[in-house]
PDB file of C-alpha atoms and ligand atoms in Angstrom:
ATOM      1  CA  UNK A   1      39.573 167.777  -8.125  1.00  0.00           C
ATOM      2  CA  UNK A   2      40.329 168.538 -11.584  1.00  0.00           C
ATOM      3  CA  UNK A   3      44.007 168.247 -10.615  1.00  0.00           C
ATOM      4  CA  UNK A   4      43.033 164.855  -9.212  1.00  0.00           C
ATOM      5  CA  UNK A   5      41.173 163.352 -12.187  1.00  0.00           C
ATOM      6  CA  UNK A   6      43.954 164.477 -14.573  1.00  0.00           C
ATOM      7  CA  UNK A   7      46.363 162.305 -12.042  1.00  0.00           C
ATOM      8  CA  UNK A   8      44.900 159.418 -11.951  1.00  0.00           C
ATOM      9  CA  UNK A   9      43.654 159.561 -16.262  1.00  0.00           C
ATOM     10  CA  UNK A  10      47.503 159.763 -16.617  1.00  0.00           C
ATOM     11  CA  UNK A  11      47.895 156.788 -15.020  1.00  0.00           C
ATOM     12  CA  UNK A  12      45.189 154.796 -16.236  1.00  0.00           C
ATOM     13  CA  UNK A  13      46.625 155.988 -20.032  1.00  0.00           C
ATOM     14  CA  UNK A  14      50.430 154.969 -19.041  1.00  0.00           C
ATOM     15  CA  UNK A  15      48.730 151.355 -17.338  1.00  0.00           C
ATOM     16  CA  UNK A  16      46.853 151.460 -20.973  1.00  0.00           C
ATOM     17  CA  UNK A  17      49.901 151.990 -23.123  1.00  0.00           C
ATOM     18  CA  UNK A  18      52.151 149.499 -21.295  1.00  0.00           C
ATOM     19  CA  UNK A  19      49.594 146.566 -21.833  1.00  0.00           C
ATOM     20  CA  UNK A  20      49.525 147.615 -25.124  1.00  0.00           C
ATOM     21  CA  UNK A  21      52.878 147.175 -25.887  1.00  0.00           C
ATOM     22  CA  UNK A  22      53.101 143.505 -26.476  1.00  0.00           C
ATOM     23  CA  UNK A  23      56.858 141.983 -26.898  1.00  0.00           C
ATOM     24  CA  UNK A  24      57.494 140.493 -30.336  1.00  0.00           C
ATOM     25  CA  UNK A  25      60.115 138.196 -29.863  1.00  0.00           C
ATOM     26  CA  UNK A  26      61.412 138.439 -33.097  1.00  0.00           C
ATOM     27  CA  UNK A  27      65.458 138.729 -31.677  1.00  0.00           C
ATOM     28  CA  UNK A  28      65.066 142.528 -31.525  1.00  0.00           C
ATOM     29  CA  UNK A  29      64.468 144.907 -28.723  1.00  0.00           C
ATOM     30  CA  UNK A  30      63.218 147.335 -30.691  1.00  0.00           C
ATOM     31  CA  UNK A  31      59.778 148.765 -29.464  1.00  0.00           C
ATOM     32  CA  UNK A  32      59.490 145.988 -26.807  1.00  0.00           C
ATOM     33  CA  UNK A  33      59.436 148.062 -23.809  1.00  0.00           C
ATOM     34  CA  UNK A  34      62.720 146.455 -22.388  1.00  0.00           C
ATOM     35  CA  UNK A  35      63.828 150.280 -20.992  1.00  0.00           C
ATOM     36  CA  UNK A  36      67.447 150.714 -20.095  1.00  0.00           C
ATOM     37  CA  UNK A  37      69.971 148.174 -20.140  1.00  0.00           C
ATOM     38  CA  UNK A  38      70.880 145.703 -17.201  1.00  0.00           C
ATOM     39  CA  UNK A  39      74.472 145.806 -18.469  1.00  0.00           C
ATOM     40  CA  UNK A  40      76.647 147.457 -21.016  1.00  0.00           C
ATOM     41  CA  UNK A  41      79.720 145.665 -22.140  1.00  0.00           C
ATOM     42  CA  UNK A  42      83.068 147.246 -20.795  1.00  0.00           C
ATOM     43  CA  UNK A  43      85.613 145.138 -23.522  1.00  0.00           C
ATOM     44  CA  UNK A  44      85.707 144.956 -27.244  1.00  0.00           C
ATOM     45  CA  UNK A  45      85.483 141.457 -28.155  1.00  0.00           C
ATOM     46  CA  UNK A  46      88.536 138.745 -27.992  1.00  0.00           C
ATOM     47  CA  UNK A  47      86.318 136.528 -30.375  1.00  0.00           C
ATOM     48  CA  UNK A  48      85.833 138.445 -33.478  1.00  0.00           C
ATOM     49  CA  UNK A  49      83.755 141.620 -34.232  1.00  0.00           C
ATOM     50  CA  UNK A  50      80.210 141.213 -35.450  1.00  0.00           C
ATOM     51  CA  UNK A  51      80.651 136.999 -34.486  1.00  0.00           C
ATOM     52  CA  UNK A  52      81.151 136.470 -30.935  1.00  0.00           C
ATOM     53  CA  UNK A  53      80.353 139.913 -28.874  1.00  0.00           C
ATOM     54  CA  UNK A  54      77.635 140.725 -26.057  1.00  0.00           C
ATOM     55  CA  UNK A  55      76.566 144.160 -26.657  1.00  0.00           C
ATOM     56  CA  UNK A  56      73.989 144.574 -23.638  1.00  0.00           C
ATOM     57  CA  UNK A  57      71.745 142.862 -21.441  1.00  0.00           C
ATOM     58  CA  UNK A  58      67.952 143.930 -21.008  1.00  0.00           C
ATOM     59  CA  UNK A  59      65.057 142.170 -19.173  1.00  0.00           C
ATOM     60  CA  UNK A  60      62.107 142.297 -17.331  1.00  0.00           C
ATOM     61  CA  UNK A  61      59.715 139.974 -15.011  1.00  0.00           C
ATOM     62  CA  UNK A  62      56.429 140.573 -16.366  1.00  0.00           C
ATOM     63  CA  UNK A  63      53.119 138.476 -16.847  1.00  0.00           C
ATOM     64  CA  UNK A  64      54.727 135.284 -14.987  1.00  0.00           C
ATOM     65  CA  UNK A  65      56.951 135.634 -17.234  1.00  0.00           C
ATOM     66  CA  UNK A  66      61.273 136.187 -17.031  1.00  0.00           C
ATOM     67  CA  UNK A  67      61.669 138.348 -20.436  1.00  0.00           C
ATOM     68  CA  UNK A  68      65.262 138.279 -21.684  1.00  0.00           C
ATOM     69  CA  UNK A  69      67.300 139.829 -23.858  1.00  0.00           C
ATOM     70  CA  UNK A  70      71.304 139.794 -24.696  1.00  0.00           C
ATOM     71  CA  UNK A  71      71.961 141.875 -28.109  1.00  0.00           C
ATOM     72  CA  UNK A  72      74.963 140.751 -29.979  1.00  0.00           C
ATOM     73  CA  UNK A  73      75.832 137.592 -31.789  1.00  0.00           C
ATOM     74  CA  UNK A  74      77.400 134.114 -31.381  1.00  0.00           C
ATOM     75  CA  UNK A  75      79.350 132.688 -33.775  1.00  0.00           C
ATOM     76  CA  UNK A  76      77.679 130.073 -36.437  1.00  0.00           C
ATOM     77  CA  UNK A  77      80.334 127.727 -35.729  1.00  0.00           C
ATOM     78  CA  UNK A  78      78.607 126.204 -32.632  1.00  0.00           C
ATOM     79  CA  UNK A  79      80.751 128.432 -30.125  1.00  0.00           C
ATOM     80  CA  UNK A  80      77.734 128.762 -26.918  1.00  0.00           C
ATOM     81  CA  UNK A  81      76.450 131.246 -25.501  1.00  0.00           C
ATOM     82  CA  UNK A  82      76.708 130.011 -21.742  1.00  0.00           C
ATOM     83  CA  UNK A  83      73.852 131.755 -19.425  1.00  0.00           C
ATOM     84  CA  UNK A  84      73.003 131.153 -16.039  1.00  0.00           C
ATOM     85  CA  UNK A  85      70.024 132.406 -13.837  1.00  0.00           C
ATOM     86  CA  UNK A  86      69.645 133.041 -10.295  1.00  0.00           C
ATOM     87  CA  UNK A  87      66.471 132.987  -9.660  1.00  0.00           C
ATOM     88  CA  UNK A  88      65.782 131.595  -6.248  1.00  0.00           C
ATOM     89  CA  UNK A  89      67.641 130.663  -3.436  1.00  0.00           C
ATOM     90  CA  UNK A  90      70.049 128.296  -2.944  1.00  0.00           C
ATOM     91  CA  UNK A  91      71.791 127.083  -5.937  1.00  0.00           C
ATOM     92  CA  UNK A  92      75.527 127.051  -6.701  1.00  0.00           C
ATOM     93  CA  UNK A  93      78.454 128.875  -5.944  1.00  0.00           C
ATOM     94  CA  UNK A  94      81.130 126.601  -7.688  1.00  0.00           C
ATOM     95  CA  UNK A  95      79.369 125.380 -10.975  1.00  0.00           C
ATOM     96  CA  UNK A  96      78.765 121.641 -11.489  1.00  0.00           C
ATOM     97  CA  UNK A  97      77.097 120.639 -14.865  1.00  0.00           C
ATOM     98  CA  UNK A  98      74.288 118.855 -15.391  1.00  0.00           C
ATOM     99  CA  UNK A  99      76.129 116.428 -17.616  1.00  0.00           C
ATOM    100  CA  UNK A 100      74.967 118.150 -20.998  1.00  0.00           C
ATOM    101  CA  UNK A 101      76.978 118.723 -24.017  1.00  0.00           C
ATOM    102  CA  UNK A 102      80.240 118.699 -22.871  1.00  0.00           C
ATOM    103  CA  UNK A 103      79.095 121.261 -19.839  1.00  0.00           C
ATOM    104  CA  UNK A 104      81.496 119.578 -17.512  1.00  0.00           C
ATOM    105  CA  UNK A 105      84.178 121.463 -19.245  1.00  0.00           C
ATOM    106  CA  UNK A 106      83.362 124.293 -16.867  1.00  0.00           C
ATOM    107  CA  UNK A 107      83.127 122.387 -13.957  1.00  0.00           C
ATOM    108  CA  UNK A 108      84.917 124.355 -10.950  1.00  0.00           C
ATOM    109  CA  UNK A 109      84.089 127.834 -12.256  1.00  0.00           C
ATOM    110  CA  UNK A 110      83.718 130.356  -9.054  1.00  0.00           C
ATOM    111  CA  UNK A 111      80.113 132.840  -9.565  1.00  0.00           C
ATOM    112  CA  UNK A 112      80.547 135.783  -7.926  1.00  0.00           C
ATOM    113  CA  UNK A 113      79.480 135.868  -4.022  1.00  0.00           C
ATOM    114  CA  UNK A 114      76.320 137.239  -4.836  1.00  0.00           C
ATOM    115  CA  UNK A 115      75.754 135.096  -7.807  1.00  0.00           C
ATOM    116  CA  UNK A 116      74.414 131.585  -7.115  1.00  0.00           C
ATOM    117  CA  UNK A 117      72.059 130.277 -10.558  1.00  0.00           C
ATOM    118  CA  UNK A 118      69.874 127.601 -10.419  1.00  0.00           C
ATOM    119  CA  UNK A 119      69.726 127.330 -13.973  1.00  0.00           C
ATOM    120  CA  UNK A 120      71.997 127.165 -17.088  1.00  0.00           C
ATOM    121  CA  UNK A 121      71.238 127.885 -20.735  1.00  0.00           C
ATOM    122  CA  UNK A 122      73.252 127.166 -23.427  1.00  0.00           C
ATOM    123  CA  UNK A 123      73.030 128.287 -26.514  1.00  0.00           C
ATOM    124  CA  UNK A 124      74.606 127.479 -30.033  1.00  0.00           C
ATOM    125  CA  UNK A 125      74.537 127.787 -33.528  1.00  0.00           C
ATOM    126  CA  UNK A 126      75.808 126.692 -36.828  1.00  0.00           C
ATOM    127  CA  UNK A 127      75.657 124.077 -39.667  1.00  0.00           C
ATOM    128  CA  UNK A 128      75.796 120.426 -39.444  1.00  0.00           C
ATOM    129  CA  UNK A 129      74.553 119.489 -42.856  1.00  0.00           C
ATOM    130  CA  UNK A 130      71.941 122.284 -42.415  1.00  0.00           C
ATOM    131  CA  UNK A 131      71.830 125.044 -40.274  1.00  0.00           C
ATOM    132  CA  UNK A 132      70.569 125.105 -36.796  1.00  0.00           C
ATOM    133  CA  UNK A 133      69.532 126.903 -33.584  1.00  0.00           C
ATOM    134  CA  UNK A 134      69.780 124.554 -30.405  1.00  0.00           C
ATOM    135  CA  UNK A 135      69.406 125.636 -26.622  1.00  0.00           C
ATOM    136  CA  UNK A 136      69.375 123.280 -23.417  1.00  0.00           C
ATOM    137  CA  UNK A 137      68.284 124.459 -20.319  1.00  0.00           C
ATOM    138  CA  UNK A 138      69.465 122.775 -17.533  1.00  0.00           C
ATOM    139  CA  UNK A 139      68.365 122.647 -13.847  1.00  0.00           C
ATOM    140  CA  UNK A 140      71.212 122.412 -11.980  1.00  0.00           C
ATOM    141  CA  UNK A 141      69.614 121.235  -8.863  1.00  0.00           C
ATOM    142  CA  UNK A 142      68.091 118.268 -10.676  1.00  0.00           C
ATOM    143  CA  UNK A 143      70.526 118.410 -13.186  1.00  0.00           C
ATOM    144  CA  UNK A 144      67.344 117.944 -15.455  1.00  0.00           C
ATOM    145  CA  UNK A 145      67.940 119.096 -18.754  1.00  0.00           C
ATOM    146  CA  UNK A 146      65.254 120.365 -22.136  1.00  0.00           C
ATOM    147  CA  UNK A 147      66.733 120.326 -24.879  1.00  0.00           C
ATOM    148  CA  UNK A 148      65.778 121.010 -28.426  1.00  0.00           C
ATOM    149  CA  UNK A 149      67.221 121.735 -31.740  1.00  0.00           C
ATOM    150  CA  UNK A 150      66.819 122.927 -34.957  1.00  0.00           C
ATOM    151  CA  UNK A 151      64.718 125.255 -32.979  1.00  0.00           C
ATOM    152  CA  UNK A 152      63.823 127.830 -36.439  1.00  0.00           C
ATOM    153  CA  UNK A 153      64.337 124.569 -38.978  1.00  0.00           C
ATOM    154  CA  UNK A 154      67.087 124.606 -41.074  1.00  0.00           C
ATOM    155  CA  UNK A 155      67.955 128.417 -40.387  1.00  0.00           C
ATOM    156  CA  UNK A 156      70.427 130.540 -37.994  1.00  0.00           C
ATOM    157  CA  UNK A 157      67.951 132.900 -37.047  1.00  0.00           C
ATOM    158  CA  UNK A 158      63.899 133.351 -36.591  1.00  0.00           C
ATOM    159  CA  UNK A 159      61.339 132.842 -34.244  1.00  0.00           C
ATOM    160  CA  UNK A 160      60.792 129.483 -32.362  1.00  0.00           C
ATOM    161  CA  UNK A 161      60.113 127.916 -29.233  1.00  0.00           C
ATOM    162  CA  UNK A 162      61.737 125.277 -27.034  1.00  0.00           C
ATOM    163  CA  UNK A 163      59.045 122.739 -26.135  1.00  0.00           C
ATOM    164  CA  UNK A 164      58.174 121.738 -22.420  1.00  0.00           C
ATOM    165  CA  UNK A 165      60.166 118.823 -21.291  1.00  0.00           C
ATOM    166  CA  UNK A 166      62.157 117.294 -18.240  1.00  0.00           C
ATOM    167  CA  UNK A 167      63.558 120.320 -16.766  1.00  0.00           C
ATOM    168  CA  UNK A 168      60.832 122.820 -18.491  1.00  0.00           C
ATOM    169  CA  UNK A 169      56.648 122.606 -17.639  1.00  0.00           C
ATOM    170  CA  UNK A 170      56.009 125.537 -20.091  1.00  0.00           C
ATOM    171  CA  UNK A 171      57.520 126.051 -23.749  1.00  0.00           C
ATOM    172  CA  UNK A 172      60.160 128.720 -24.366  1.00  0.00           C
ATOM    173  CA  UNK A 173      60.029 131.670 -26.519  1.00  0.00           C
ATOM    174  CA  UNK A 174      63.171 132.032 -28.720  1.00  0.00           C
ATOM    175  CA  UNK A 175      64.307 134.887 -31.308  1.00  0.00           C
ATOM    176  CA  UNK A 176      67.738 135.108 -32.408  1.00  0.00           C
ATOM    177  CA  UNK A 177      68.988 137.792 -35.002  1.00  0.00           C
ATOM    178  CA  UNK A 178      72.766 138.108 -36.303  1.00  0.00           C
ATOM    179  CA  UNK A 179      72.335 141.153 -38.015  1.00  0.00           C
ATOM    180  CA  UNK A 180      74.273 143.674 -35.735  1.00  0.00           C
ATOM    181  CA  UNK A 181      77.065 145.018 -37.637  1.00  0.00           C
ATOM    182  CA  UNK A 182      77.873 147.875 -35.011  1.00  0.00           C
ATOM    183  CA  UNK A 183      78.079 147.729 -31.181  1.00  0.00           C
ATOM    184  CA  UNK A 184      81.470 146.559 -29.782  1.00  0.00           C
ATOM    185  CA  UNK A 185      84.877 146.536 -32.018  1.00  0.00           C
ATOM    186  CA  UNK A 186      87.056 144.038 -32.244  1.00  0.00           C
ATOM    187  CA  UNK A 187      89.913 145.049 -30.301  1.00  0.00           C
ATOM    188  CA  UNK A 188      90.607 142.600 -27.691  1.00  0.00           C
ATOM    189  CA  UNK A 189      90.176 143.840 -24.023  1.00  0.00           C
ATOM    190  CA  UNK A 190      90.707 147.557 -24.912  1.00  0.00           C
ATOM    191  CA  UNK A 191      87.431 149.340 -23.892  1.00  0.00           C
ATOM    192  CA  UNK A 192      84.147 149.080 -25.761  1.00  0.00           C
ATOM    193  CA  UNK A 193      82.531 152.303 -27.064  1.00  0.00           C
ATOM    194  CA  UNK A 194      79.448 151.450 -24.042  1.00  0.00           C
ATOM    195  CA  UNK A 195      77.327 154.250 -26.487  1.00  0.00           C
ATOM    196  CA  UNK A 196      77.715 151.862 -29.072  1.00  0.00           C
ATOM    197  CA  UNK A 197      77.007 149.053 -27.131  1.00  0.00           C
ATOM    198  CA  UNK A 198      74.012 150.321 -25.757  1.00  0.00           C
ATOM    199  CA  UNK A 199      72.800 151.283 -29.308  1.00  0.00           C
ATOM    200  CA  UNK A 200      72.350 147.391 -30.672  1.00  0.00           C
ATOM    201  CA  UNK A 201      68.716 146.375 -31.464  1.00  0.00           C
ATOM    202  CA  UNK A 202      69.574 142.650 -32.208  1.00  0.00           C
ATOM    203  CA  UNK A 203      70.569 139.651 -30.616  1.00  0.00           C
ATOM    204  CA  UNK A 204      69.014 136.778 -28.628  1.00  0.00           C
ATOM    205  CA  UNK A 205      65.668 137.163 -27.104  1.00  0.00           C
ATOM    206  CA  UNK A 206      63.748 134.619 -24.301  1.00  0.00           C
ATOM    207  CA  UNK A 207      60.583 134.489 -22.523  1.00  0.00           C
ATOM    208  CA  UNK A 208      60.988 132.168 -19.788  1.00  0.00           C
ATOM    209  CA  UNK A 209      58.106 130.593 -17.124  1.00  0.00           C
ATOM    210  CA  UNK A 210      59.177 131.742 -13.910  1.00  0.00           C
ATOM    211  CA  UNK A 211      57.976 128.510 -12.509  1.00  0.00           C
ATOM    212  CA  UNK A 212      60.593 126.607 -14.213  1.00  0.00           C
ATOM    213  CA  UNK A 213      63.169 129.143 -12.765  1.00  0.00           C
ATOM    214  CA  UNK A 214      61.632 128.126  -9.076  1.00  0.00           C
ATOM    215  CA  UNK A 215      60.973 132.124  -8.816  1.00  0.00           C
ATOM    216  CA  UNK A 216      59.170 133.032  -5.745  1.00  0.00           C
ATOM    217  CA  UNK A 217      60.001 136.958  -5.974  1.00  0.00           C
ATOM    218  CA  UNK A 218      62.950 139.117  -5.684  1.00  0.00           C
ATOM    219  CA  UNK A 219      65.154 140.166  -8.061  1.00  0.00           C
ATOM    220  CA  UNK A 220      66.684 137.666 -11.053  1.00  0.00           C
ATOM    221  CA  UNK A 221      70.117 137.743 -11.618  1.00  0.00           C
ATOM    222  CA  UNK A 222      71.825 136.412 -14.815  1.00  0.00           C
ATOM    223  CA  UNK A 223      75.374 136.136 -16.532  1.00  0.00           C
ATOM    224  CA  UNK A 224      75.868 135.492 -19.862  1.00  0.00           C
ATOM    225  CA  UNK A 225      79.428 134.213 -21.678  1.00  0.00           C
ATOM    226  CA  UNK A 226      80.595 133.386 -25.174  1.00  0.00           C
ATOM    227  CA  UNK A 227      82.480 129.905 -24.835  1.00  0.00           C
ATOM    228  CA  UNK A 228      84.320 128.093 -27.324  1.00  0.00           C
ATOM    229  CA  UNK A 229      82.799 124.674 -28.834  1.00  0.00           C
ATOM    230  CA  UNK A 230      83.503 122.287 -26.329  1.00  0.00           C
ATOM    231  CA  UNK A 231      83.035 125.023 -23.168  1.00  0.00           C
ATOM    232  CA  UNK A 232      86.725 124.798 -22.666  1.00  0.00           C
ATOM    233  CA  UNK A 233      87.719 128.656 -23.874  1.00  0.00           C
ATOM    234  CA  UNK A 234      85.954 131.284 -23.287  1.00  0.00           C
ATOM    235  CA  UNK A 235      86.451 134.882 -24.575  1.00  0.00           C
ATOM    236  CA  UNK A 236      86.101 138.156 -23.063  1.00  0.00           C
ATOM    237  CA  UNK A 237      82.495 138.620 -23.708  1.00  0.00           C
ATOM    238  CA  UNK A 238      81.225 138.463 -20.508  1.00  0.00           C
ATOM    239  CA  UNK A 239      78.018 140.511 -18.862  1.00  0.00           C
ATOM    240  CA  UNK A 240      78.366 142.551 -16.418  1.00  0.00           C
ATOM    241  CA  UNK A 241      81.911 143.354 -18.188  1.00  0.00           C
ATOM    242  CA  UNK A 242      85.141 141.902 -17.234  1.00  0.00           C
ATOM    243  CA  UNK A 243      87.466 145.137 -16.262  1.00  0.00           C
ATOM    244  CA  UNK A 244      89.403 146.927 -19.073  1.00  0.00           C
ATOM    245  CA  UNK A 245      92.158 145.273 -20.274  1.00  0.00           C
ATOM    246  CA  UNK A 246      90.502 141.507 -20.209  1.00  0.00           C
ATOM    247  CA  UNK A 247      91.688 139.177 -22.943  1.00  0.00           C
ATOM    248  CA  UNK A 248      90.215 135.488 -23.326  1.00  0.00           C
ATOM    249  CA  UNK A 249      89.112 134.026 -19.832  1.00  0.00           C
ATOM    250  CA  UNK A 250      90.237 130.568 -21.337  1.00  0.00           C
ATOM    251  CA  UNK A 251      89.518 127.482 -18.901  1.00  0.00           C
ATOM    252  CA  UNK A 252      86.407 128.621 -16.946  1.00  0.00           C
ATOM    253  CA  UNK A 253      87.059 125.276 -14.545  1.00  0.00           C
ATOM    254  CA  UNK A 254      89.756 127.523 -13.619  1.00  0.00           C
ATOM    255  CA  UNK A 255      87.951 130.971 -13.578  1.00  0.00           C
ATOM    256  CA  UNK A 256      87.393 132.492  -9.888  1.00  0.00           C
ATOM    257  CA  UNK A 257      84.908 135.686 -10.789  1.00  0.00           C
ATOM    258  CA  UNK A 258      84.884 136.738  -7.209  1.00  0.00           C
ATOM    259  CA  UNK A 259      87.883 137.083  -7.699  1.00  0.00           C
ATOM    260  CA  UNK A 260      87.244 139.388 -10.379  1.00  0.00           C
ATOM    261  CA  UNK A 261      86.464 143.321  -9.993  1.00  0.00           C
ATOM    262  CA  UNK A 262      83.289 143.806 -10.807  1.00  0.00           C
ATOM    263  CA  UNK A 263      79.753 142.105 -11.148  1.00  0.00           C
ATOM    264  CA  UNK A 264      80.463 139.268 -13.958  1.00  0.00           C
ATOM    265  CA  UNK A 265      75.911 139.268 -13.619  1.00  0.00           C
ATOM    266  CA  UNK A 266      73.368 141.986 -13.749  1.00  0.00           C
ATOM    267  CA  UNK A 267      70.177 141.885 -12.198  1.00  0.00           C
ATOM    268  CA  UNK A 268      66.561 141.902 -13.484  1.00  0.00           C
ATOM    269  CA  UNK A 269      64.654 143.908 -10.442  1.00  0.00           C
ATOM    270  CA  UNK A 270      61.531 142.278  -8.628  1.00  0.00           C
ATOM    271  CA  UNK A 271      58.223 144.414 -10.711  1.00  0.00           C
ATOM    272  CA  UNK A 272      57.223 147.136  -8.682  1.00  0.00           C
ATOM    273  CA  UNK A 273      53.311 145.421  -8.619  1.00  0.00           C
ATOM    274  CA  UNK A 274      54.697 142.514  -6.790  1.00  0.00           C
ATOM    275  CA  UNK A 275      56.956 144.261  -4.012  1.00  0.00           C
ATOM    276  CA  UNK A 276      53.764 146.726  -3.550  1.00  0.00           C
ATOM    277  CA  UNK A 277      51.640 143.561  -3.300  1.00  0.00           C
ATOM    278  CA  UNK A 278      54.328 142.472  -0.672  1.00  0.00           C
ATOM    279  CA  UNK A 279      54.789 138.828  -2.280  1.00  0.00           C
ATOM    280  CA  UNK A 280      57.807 139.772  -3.317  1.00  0.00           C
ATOM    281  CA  UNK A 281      58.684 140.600   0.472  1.00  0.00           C
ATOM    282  CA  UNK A 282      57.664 137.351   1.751  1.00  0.00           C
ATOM    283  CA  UNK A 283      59.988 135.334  -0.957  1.00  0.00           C
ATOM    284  CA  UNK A 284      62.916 137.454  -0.114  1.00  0.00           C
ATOM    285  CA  UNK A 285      62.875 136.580   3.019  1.00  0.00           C
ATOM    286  CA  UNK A 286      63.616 132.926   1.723  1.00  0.00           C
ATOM    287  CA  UNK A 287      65.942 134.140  -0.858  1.00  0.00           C
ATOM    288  CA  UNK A 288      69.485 133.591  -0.387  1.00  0.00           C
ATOM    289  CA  UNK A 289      69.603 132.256   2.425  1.00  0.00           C
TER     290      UNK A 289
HETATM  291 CA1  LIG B   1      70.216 131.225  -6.187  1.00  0.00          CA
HETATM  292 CA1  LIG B   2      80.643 144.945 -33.385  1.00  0.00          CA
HETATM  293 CA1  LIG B   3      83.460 139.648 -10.012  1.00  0.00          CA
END
């Protein structure tokens, strides 16, 4: 009995501490209960060290809530970080853009088999009389797009949030920090020091409604790539990792990642509450279809 009452106090403490660890999204990981990564990047960058590199990839589903984070930096010259989310079924194998910022650039790019996002976010940063944070997030099965900018006022980094609009019913949390000085090198496609990687606090963070994802249950899968300005060539900095050896991908139009060894996504597992609660069961049924 006593053995029993220890048990279940344990639990009830870990259930206490977990609530109690609120995310700050702030653009750092640190203390936000994100746990291992998704994805550790397998290249040093092609784009330039401490500018354009994708360290790791963390997230969790949590509170209706998608919880994302990709540490790292983008370039303040309005290079984009491209990220797509599969989040339901259906969706698309061969990407077609919404028609946003020059997204058409990319138009013919092959996901991997398993791969098929509903939704693509773009982010980008830089100065245009003052600096500025932008994202779009585009449906890309309504090819409704939110967009907003200037999203921390006249500032690279900060704390912000995308308000609700076409493509969006609920706001999105932002944090972006540039401060990472460490992670990958700069070295091209030779292989990334993955301890290194792994070690990075900072980078982009997002909470996203899983509503305007159309998640049902199941896991969430998501890629992320640095792009050039006009999304017509991108580096190496892909996650999950290109193989060893990778230099620029260039023309994504072109780009066939099934082609590709390796997962070019990582995957965001269904919370262990749901799946118990067997919701999760019923919506995978209708998953992927
Ligand atoms: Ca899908
Ligand atoms: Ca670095
Ligand atoms: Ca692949």
């Amino acid at each position: 009995m006593k053995g029993l009452v220890t048990g279940i106090s344990a639990v009830a403490a870990l259930a206490m501490a977990t609530s109690a660890q609120a995310v700050i999204v702030d653009g750092s990981i640190a203390g936000d209960g994100y746990g291992a990564a998704r994805a550790v990047q397998t290249v040093e960058t092609s784009f330039g060290d401490n500018q354009s590199e994708l360290n790791a990839g963390y997230g969790f589903i949590s509170g209706g809530k998608l919880h994302l984070a990709i540490t790292g930096q983008v370039e303040a010259n309005f290079n984009k970080l491209e990220i797509f989310i599969d989040a339901a079924a259906g969706g698309q194998s061969v990407f077609a853009s919404a028609g946003n910022d020059g997204a058409g650039n990319m138009n013919g790019m092959v996901f991997d088999t398993a791969f098929t996002p509903e939704t693509h976010i773009i982010v980008r940063n830089g100065n245009a009389g003052s600096d500025k944070f932008d994202l779009d997030f585009a449906n890309l099965l309504t090819t409704a797009v939110t967009s907003q900018f200037s999203i921390f006022g006249a500032s690279l980094t900060g704390t912000g949030t995308v308000a609700a609009g076409p493509a969006t019913a609920s706001a999105i949390e932002v944090g972006y920090d540039n401060s990472n000085v460490l992670g990958v090198g700069g070295g091209g496609g030779a292989a990334a020091d993955q301890v290194a990687a792994a070690a990075v606090q900072t980078g982009l963070e997002l909470v996203i409604d899983l509503a305007d994802l159309g998640y049902l249950g199941g896991d969430i899968r998501v890629s992320a790539i640095v792009n050039n300005g006009d999304h017509g060539f991108a580096s190496n900095q892909v996650l999950g990792g290109l193989p060893i050896g990778s230099s620029h991908l260039a023309g994504l139009s072109t780009t066939d990642f099934s082609g590709i060894a390796g997962d070019q996504f990582f995957v965001i597992p269904e919370p262990a509450s749901m799946a118990l609660l067997g919701l999760g069961g019923l919506a995978m049924l209708r998953r992927r279809a």
